[in-house]
XYZ file of N, CA, C and O in Angstrom:
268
model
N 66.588 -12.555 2.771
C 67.207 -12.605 4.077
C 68.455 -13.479 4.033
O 68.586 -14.428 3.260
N 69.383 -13.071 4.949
C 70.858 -13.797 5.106
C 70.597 -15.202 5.954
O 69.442 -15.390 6.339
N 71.361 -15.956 6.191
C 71.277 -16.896 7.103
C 71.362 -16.382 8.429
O 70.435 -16.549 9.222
N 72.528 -15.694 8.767
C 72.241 -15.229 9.954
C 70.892 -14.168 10.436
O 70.608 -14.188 11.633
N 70.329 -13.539 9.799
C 69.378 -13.154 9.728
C 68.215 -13.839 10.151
O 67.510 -13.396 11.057
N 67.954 -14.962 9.512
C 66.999 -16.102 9.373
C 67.385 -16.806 10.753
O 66.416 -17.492 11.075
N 68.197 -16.894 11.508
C 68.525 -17.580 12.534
C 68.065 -16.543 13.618
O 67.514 -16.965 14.634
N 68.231 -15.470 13.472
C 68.341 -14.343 14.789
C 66.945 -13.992 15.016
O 66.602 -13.565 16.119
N 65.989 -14.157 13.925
C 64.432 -13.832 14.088
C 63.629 -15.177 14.460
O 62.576 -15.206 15.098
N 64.214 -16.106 14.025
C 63.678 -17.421 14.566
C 64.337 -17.687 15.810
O 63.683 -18.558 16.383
N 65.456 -17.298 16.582
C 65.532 -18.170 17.704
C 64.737 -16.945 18.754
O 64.336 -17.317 19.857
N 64.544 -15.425 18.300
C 63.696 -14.650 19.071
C 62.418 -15.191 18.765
O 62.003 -14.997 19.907
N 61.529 -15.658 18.246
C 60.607 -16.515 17.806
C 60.563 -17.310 18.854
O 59.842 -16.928 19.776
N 61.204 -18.440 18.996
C 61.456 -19.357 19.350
C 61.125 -19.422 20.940
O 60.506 -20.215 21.650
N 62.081 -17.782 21.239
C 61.612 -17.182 22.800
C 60.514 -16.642 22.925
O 60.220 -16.006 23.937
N 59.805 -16.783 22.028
C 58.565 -15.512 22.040
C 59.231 -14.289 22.759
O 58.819 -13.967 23.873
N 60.360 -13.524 22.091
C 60.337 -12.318 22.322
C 60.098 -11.054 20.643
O 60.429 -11.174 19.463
N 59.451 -10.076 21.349
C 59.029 -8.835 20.249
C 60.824 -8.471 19.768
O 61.894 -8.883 20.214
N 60.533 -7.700 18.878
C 62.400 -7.570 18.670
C 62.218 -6.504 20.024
O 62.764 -7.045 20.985
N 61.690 -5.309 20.369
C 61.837 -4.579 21.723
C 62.393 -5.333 22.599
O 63.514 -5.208 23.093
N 61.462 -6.267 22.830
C 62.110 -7.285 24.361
C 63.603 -7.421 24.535
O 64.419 -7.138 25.411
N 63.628 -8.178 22.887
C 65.306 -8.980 22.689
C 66.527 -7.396 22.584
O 67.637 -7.330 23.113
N 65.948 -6.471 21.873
C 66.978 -5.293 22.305
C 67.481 -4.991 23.567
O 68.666 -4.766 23.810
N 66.474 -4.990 24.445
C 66.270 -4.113 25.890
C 67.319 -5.777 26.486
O 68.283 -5.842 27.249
N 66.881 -6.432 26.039
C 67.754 -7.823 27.035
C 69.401 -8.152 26.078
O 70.408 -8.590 26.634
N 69.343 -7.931 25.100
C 71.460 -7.431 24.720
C 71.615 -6.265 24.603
O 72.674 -5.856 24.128
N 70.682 -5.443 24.970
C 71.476 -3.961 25.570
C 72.229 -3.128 23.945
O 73.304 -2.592 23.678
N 71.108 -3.388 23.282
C 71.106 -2.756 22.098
C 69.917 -2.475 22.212
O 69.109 -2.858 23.058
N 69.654 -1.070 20.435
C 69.113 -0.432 20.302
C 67.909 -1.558 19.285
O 68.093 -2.686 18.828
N 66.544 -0.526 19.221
C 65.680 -1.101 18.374
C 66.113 -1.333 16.993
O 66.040 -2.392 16.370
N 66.417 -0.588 16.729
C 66.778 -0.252 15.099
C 67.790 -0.926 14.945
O 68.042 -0.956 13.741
N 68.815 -1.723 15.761
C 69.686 -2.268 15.853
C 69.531 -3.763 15.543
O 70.210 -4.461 14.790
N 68.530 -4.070 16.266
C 68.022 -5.245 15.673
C 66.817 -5.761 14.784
O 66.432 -6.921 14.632
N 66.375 -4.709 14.293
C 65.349 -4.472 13.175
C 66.488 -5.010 11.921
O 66.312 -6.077 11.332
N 67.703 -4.059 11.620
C 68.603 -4.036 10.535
C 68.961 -5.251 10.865
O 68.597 -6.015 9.971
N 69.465 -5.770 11.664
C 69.811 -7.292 11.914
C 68.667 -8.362 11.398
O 68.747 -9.194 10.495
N 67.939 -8.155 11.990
C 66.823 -9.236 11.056
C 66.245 -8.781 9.413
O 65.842 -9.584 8.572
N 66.341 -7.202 9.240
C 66.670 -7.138 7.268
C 67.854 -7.386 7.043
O 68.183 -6.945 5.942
N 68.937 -8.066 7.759
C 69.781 -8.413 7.135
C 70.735 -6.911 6.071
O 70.940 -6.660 4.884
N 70.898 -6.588 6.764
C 71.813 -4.994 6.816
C 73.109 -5.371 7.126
O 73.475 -6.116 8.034
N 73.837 -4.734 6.208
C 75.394 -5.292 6.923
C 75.473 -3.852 8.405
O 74.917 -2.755 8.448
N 76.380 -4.523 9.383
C 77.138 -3.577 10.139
C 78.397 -4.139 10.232
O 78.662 -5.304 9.934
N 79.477 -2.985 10.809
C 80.481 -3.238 11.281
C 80.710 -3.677 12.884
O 81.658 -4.274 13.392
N 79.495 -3.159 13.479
C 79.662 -3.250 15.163
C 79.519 -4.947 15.679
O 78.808 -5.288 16.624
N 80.154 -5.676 15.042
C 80.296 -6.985 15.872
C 79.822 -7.039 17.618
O 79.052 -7.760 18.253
N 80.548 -6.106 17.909
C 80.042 -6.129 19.496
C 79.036 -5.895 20.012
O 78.722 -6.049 21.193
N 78.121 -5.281 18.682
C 76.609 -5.599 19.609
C 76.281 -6.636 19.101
O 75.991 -7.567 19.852
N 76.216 -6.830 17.560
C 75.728 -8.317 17.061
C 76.394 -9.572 17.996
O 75.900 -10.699 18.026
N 77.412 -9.234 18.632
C 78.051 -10.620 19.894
C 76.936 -10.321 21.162
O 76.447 -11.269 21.777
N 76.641 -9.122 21.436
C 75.821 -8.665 22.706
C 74.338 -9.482 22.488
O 73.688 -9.890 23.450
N 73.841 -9.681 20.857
C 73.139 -9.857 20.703
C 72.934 -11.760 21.016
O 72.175 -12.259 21.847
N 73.669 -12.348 20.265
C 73.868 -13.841 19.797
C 74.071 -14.173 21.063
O 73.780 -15.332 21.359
N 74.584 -13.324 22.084
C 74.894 -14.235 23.526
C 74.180 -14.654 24.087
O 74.615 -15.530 24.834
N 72.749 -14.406 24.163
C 71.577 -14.563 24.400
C 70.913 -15.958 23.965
O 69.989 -16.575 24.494
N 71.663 -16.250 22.857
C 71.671 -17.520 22.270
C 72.595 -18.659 22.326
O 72.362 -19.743 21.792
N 73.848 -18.317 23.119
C 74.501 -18.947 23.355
C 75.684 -19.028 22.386
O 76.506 -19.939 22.284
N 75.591 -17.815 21.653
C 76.924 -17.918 19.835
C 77.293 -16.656 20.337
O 76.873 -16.061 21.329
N 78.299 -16.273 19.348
C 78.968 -14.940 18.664
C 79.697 -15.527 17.541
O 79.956 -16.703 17.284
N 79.965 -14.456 16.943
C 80.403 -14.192 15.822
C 81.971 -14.234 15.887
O 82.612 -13.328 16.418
N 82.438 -15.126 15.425
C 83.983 -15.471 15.222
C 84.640 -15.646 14.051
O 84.023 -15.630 12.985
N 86.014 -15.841 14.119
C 86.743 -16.344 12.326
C 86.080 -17.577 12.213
O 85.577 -18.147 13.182
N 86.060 -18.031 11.007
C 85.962 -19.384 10.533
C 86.640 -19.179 8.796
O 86.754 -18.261 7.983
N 86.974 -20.677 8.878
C 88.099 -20.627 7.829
C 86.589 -20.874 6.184
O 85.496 -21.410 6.003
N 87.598 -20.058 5.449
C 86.639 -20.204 4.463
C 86.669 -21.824 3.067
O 87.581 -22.643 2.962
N 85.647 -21.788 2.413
C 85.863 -22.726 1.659
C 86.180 -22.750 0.212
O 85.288 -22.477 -0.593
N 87.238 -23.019 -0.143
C 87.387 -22.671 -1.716
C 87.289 -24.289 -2.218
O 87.611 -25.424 -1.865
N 86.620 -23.561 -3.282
C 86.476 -24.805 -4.684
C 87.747 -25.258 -5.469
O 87.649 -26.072 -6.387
């Protein structure tokens, strides 16, 4: 599992919500957030933001770190 991954199933955890619940409440699909917690790449940011809002995040730039 990814980090973000590991974060998105624990803070639904956290709510005690089923992944169903947490779909139906960011207005995404099941399977949508199934692949999100296997850690599946997508391109659709805007649901993964639909999703995290719920948590109080989205998904933004951040500068990267080189060695």
């Amino acid at each position: 599992m990814t980090d973000f991954s590991t974060f998105l199933k624990q803070k639904r955890k956290a709510l005690a919500l089923s992944q169903e619940e947490l779909s139906q409440k960011a207005g995404v699909g099941l399977r949508f957030v199934r692949d999100l917690e296997q850690g599946k790449q997508t391109l659709r940011l805007d649901k993964v933001n639909q999703v995290l809002a719920l948590f109080g995040k989205e998904v933004g730039v951040v500068d990267v770190k080189h060695d």
